[in-house]
PDB file of C-alpha atoms and ligand atoms in Angstrom:
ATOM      1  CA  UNK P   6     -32.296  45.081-107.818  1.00 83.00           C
ATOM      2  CA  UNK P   7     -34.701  43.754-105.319  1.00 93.00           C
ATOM      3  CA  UNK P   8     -36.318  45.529-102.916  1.00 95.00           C
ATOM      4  CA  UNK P   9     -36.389  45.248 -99.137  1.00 96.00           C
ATOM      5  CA  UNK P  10     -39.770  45.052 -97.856  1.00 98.00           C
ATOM      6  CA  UNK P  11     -41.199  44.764 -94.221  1.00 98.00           C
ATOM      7  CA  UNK P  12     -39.187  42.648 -91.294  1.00 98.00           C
ATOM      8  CA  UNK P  13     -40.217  38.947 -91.017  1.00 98.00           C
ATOM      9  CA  UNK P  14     -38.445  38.667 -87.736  1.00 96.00           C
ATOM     10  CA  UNK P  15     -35.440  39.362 -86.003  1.00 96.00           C
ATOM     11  CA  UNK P  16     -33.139  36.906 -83.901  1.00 93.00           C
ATOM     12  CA  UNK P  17     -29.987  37.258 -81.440  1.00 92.00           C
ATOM     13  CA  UNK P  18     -27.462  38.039 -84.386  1.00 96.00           C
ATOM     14  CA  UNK P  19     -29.380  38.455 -87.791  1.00 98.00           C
ATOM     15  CA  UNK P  20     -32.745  40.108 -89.120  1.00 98.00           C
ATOM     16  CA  UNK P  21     -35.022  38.972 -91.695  1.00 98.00           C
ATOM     17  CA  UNK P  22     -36.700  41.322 -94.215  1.00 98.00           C
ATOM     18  CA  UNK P  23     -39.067  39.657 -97.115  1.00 98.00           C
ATOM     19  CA  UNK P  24     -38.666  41.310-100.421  1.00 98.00           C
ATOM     20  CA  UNK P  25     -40.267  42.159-103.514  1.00 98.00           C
ATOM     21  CA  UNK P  26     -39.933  38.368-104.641  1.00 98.00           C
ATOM     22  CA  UNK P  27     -41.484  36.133-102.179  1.00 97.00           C
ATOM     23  CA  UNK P  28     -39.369  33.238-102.661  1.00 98.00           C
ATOM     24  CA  UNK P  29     -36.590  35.658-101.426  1.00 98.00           C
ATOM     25  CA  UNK P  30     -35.422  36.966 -98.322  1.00 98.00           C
ATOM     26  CA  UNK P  31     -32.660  39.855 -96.909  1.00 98.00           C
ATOM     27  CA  UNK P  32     -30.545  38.451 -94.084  1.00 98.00           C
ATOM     28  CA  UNK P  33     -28.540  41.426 -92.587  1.00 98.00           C
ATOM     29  CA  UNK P  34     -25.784  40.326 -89.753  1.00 98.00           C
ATOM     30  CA  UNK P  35     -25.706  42.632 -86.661  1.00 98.00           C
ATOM     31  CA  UNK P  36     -23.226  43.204 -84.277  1.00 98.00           C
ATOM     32  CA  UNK P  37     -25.051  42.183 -81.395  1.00 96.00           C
ATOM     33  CA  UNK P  38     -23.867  38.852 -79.845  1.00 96.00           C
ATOM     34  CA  UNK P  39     -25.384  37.020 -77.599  1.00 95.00           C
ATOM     35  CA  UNK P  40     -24.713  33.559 -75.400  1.00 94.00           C
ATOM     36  CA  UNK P  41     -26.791  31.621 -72.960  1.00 91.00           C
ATOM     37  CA  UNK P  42     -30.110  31.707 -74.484  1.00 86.00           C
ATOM     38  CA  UNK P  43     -29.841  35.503 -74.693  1.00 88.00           C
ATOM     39  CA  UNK P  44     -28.622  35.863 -71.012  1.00 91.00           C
ATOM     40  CA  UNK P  45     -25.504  37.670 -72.335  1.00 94.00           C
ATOM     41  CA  UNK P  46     -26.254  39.974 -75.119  1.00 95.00           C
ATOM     42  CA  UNK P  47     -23.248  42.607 -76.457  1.00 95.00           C
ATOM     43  CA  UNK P  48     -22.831  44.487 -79.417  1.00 96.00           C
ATOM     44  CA  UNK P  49     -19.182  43.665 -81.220  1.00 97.00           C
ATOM     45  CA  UNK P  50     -17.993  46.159 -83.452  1.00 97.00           C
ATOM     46  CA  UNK P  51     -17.361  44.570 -87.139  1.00 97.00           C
ATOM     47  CA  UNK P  52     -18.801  41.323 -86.626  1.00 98.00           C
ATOM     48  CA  UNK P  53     -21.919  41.602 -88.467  1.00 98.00           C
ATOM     49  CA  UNK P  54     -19.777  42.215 -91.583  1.00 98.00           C
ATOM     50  CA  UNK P  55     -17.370  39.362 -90.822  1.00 98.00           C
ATOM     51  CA  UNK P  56     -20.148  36.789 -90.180  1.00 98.00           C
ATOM     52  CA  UNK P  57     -21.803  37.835 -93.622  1.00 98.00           C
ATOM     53  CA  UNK P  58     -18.571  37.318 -95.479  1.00 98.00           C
ATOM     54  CA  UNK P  59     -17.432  34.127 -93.586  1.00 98.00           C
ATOM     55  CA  UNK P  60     -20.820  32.854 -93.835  1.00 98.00           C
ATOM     56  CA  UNK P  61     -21.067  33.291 -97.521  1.00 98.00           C
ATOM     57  CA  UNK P  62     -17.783  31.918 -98.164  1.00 98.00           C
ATOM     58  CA  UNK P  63     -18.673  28.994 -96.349  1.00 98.00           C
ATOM     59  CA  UNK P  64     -22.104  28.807 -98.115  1.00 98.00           C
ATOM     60  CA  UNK P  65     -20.602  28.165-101.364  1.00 98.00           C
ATOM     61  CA  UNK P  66     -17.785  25.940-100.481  1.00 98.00           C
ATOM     62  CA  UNK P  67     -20.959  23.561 -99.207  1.00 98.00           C
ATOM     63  CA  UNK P  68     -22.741  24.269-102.161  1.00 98.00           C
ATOM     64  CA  UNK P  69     -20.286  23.027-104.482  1.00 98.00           C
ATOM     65  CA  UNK P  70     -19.619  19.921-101.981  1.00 98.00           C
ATOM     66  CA  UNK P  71     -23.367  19.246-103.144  1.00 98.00           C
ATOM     67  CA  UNK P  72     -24.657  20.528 -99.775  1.00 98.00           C
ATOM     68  CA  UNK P  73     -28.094  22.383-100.985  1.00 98.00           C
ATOM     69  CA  UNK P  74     -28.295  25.529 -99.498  1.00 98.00           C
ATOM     70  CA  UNK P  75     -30.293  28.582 -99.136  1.00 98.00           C
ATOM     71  CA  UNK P  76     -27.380  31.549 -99.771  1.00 98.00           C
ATOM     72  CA  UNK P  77     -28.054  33.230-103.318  1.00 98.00           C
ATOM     73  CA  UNK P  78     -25.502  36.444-102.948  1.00 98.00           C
ATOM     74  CA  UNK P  79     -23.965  38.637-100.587  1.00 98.00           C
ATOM     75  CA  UNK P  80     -26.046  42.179-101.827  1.00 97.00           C
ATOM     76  CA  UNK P  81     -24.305  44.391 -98.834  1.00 97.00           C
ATOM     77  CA  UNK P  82     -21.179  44.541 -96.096  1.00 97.00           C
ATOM     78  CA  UNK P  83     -23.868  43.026 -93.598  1.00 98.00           C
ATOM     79  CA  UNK P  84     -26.289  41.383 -95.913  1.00 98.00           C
ATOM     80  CA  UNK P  85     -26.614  38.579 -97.888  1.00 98.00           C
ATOM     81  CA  UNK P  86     -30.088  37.763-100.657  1.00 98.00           C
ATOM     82  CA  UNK P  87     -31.085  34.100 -99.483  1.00 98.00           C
ATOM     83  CA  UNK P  88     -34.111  31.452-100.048  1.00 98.00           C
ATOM     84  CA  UNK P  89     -37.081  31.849 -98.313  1.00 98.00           C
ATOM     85  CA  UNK P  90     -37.465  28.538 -95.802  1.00 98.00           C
ATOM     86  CA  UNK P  91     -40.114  27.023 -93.912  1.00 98.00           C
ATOM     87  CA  UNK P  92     -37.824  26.145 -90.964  1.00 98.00           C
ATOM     88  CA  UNK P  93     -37.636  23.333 -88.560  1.00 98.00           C
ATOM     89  CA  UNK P  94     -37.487  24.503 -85.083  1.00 98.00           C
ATOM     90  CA  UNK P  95     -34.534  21.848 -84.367  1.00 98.00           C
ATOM     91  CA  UNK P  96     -30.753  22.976 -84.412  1.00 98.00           C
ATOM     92  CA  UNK P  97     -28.260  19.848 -85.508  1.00 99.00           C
ATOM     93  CA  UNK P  98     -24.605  19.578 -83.519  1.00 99.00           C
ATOM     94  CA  UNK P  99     -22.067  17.624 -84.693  1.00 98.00           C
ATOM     95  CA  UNK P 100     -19.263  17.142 -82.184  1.00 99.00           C
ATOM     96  CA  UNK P 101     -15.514  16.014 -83.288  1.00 99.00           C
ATOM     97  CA  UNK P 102     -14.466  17.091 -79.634  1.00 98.00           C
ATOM     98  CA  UNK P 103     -16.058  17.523 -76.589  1.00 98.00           C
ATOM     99  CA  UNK P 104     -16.620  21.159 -75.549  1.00 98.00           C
ATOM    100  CA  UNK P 105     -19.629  23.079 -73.996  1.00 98.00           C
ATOM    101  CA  UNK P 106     -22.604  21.492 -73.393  1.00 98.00           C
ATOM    102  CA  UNK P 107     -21.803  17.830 -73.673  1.00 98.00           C
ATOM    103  CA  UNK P 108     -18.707  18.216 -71.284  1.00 98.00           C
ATOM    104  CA  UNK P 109     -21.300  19.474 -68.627  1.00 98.00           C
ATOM    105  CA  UNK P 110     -23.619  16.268 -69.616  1.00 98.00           C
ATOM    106  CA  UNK P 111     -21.812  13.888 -69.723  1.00 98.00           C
ATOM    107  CA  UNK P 112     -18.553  14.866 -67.408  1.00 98.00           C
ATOM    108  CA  UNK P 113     -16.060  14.560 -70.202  1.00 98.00           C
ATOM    109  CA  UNK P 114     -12.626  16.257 -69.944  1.00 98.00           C
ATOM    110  CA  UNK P 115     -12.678  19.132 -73.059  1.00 98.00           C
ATOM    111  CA  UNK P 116     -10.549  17.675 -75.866  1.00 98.00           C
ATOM    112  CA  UNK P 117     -11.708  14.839 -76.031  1.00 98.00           C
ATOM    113  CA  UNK P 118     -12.208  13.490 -79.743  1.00 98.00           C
ATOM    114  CA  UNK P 119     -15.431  12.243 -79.997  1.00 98.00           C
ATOM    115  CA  UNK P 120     -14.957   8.725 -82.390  1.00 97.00           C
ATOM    116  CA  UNK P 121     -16.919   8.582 -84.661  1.00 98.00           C
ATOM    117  CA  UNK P 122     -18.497  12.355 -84.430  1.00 98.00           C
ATOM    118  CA  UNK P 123     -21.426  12.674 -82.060  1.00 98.00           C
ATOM    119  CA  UNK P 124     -25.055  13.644 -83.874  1.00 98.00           C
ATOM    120  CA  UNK P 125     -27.185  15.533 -81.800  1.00 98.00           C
ATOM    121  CA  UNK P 126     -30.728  17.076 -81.955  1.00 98.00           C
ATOM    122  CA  UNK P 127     -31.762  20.459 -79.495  1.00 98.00           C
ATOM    123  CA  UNK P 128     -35.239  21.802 -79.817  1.00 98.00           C
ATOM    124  CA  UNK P 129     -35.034  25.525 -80.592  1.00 97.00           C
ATOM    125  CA  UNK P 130     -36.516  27.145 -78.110  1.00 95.00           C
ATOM    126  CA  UNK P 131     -34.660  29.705 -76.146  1.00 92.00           C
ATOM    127  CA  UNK P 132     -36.843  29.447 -72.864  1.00 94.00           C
ATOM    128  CA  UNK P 133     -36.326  26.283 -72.418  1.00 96.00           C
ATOM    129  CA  UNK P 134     -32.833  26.734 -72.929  1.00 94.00           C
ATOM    130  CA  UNK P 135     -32.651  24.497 -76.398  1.00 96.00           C
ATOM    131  CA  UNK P 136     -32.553  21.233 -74.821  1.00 98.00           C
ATOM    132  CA  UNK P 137     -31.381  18.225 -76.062  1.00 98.00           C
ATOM    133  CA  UNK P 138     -33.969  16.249 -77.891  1.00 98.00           C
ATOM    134  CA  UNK P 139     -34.017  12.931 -80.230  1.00 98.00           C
ATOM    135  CA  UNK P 140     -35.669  11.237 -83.539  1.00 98.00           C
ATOM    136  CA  UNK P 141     -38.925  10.372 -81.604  1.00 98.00           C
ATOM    137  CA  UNK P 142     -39.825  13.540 -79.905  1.00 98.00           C
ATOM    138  CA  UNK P 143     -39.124  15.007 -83.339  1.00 98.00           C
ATOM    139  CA  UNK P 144     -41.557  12.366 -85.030  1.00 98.00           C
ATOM    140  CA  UNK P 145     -44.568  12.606 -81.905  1.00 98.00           C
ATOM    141  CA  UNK P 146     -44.805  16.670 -81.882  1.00 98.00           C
ATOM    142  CA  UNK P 147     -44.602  16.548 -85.349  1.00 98.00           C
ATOM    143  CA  UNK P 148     -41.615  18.987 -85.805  1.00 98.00           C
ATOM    144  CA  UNK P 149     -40.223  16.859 -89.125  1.00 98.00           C
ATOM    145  CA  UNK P 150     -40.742  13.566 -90.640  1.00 98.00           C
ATOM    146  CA  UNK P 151     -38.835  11.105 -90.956  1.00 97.00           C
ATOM    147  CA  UNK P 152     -37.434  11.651 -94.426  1.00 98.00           C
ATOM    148  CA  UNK P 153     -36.326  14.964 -93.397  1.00 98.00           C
ATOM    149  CA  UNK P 154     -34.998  13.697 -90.245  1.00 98.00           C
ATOM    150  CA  UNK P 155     -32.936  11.080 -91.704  1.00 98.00           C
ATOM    151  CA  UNK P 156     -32.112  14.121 -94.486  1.00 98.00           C
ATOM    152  CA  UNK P 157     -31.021  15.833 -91.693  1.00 98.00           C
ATOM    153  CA  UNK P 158     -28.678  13.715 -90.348  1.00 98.00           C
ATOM    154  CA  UNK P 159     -26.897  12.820 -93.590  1.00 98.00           C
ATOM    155  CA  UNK P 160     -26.582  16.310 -94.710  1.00 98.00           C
ATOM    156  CA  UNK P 161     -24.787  17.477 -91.070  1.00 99.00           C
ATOM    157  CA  UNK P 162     -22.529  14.607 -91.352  1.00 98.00           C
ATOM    158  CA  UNK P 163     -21.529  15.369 -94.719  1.00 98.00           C
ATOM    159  CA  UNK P 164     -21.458  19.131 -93.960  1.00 99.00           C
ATOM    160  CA  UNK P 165     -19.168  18.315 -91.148  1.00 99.00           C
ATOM    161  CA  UNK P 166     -16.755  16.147 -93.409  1.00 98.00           C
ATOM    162  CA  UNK P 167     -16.250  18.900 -95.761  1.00 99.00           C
ATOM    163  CA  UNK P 168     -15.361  21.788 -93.175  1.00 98.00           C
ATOM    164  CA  UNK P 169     -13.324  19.202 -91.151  1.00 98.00           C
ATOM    165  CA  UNK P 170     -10.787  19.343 -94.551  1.00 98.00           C
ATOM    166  CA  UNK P 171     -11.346  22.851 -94.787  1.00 98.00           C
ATOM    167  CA  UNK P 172     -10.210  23.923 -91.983  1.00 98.00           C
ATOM    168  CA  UNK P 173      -7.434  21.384 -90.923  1.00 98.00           C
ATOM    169  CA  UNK P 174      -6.044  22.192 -94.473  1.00 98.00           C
ATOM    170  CA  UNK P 175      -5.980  25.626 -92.011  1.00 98.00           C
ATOM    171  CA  UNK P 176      -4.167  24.345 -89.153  1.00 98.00           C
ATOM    172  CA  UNK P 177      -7.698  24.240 -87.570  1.00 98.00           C
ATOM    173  CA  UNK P 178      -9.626  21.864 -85.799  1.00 98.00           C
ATOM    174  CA  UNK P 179     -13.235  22.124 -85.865  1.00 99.00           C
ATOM    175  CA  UNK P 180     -14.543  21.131 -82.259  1.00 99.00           C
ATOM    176  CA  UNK P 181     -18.061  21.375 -82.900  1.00 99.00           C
ATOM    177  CA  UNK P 182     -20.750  23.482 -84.717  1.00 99.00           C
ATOM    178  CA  UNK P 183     -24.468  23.965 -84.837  1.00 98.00           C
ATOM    179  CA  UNK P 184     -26.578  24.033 -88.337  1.00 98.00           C
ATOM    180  CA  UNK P 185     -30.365  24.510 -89.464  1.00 98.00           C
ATOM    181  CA  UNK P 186     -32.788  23.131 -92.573  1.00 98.00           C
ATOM    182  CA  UNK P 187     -35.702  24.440 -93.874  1.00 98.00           C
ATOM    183  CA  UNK P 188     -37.857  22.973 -96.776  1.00 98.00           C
ATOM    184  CA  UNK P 189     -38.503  25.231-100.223  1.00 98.00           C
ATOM    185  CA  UNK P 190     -41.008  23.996-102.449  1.00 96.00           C
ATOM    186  CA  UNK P 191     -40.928  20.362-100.305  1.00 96.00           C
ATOM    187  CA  UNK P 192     -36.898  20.015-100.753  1.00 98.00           C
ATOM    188  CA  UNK P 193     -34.710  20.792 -97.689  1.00 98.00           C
ATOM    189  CA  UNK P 194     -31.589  23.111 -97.342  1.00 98.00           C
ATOM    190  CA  UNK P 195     -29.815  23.943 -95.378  1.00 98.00           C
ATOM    191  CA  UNK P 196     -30.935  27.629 -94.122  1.00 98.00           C
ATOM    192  CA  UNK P 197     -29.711  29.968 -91.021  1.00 98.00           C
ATOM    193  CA  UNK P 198     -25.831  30.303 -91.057  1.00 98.00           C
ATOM    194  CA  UNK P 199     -22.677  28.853 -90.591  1.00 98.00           C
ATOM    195  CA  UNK P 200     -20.243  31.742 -88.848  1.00 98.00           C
ATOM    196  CA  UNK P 201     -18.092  31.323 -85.517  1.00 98.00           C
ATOM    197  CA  UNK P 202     -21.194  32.352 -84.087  1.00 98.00           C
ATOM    198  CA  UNK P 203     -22.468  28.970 -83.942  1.00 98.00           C
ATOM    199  CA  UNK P 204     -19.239  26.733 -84.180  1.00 98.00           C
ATOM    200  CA  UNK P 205     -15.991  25.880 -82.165  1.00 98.00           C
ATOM    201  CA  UNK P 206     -12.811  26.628 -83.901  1.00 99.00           C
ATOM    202  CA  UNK P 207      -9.265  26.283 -81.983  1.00 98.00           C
ATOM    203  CA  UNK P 208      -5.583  26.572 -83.547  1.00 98.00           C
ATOM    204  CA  UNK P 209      -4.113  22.943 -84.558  1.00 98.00           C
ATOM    205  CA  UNK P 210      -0.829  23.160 -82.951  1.00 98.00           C
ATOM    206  CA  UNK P 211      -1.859  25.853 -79.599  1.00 98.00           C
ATOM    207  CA  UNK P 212      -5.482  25.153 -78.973  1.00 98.00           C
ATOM    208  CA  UNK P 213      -6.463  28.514 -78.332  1.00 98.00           C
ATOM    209  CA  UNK P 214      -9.859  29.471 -78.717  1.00 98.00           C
ATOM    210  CA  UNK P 215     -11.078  31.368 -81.817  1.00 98.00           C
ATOM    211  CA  UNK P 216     -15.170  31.199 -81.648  1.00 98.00           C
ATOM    212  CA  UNK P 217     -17.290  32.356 -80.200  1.00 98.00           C
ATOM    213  CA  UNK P 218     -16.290  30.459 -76.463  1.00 98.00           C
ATOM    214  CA  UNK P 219     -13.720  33.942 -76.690  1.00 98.00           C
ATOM    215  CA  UNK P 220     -16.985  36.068 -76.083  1.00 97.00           C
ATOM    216  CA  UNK P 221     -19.257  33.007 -73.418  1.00 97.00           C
ATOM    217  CA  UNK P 222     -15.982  32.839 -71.474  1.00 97.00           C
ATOM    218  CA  UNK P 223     -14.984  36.998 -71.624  1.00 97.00           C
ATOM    219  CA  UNK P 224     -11.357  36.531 -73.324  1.00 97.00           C
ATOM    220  CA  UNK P 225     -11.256  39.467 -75.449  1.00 96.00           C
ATOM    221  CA  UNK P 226     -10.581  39.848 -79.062  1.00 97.00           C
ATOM    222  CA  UNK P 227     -13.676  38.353 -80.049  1.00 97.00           C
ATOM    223  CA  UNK P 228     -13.777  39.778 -83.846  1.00 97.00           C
ATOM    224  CA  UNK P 229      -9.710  39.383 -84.613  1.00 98.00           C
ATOM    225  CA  UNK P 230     -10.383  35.725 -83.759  1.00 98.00           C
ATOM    226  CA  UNK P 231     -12.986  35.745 -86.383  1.00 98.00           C
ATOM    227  CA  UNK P 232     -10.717  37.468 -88.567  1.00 98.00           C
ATOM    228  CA  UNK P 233      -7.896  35.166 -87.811  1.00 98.00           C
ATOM    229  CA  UNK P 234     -10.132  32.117 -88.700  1.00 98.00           C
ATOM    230  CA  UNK P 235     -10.933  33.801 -91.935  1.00 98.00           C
ATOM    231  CA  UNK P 236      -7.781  34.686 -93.190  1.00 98.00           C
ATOM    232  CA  UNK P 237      -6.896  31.321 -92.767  1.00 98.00           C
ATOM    233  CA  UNK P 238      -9.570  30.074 -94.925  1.00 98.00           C
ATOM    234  CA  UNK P 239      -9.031  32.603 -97.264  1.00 97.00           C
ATOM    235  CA  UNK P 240     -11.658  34.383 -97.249  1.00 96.00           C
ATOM    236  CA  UNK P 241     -11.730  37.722 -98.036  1.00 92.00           C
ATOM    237  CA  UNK P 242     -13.401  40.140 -95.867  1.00 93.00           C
ATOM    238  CA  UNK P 243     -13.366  43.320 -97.839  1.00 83.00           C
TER     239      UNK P 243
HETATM  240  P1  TMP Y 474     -23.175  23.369 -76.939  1.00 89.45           P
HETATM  241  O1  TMP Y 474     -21.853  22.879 -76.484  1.00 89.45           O
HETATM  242  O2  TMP Y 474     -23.643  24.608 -76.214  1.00 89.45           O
HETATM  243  O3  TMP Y 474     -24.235  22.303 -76.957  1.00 89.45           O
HETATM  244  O4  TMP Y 474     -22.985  23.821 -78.453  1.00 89.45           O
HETATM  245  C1  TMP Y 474     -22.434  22.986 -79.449  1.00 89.45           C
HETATM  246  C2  TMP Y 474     -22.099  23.824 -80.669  1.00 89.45           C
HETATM  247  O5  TMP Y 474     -23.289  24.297 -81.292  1.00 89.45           O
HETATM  248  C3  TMP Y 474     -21.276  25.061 -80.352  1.00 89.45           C
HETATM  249  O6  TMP Y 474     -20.389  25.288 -81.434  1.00 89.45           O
HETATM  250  C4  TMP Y 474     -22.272  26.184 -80.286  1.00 89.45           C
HETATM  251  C5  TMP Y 474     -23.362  25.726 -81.226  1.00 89.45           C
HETATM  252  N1  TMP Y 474     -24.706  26.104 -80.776  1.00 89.45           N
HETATM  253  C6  TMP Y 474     -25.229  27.317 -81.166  1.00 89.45           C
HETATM  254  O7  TMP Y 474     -24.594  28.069 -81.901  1.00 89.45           O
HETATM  255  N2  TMP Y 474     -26.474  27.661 -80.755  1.00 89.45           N
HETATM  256  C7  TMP Y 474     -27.215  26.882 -79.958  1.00 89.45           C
HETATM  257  O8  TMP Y 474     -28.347  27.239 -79.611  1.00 89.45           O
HETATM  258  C8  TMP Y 474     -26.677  25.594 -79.559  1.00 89.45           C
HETATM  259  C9  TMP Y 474     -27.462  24.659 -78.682  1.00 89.45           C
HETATM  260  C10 TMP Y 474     -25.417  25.277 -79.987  1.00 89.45           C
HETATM  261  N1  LIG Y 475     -26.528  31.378 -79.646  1.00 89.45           N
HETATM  262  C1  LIG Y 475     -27.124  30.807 -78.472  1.00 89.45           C
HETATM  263  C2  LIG Y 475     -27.520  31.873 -77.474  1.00 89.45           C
HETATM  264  O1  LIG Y 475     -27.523  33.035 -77.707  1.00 89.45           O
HETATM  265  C3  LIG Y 475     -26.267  29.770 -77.790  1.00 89.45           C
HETATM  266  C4  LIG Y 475     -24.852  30.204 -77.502  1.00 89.45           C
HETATM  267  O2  LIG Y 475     -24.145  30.527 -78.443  1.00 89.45           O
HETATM  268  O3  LIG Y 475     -24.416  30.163 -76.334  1.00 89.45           O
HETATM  269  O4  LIG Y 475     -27.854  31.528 -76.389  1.00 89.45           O
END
């Protein structure tokens, strides 16, 4: 049984804790949600526990799909044992539609299916307000090289071909999402999570909203969307 040591640092959603085997880490799921850059911060009953599950379920659906990741085991309702990562402060969007930020950008209409997807880099950095960033600022400030860049790249695309199956073989459409790599012993993975937290999800046939938009835009029901899109998969949340 390992052992939960001291915190390594706590985000929006999620806490870290190292443990008594450094090349391991505790990632427990809160309930607190939060949306623009921390602006809007609430607590959601049950979601911490939903996002572990969904995460994990997603985790190893990647993971056979050869998409290396950092999830070992879920060890508690709102905890899962992962890989310790030296991450790279850059958050990777894939777009299939155009939703959020890129609709404000760019002045598209929301719907629109992006053809092939849209790549994108943002600079973590919630002060700044994660802003959009490419290859060579990621090359000059010496945030990744270009191996991992390129590694990058692949990997989202690929990700985002697998979970495009996944959940249209739901009667979902998966708008967009947001993913992060880390390197372990010099070989990356992908780390963080992938929950409704940090993707766009709508119904096939009705378009309604099922992510996380359900808490930025104040429509209610906020966990039985997450539940809705997890049932779907199949994923059991017990
Ligand atoms: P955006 O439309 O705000 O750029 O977001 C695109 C997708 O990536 C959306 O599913 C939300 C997710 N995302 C996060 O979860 N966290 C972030 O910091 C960013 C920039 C995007
Ligand atoms: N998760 C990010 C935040 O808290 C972005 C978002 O989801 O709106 O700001």
């Amino acid at each position: 049984m390992l052992e939960r040591k001291e915190l390594l640092k706590t985000g929006k959603a999620k806490s870290l804790y190292h443990t008594d085997d450094p090349s391991k880490l505790i990632m427990e799921y809160k309930d607190d949600t939060s949306a623009f850059d921390g602006k809007k911060i609430e607590q959601i009953a049950g979601k911490g526990t939903v996002n572990n599950r969904f995460n994990s379920h997603i985790m190893e659906h990647l993971k056979k799909n050869d998409i290396p990741n950092h999830h070992l085991e879920v060890s508690n309702p709102n905890e899962s044992i992962v890989m310790s990562l030296d991450m790279f402060p850059i958050e990777c969007v894939v777009r299939n539609f155009a939703a959020g930020s890129i609709c404000k950008r760019l002045g598209l209409e929301e719907g629109m299916k992006m053809e092939p997807p849209i790549f994108e880099f943002f600079y973590k950095d919630d002060e700044l307000g994660d802003p959009l960033i490419n290859d060579c600022h990621i090359t000059a400030f010496g945030w990744a090289n270009e191996k991992d860049i390129e590694a990058m790249k692949d990997l989202t695309l690929k990700t985002n071909s697998i979970l495009v199956s996944l959940f249209d073989a739901a009667d979902l459409i998966l708008v967009d999402f947001k993913i992060e790599f880390g390197l372990a012993d010099g070989k990356i993975l992908l780390g963080d999570e992938f929950t409704p937290d940090g993707c766009r999800v709508w119904d096939k046939e009705t378009k309604k909203k099922l992510d996380k938009d359900r808490f930025r835009l104040g429509l209610g029901d906020v966990v039985e969307s997450y539940q809705e899109i997890a049932h779907r998969l199949g994923i059991d949340l017990t």
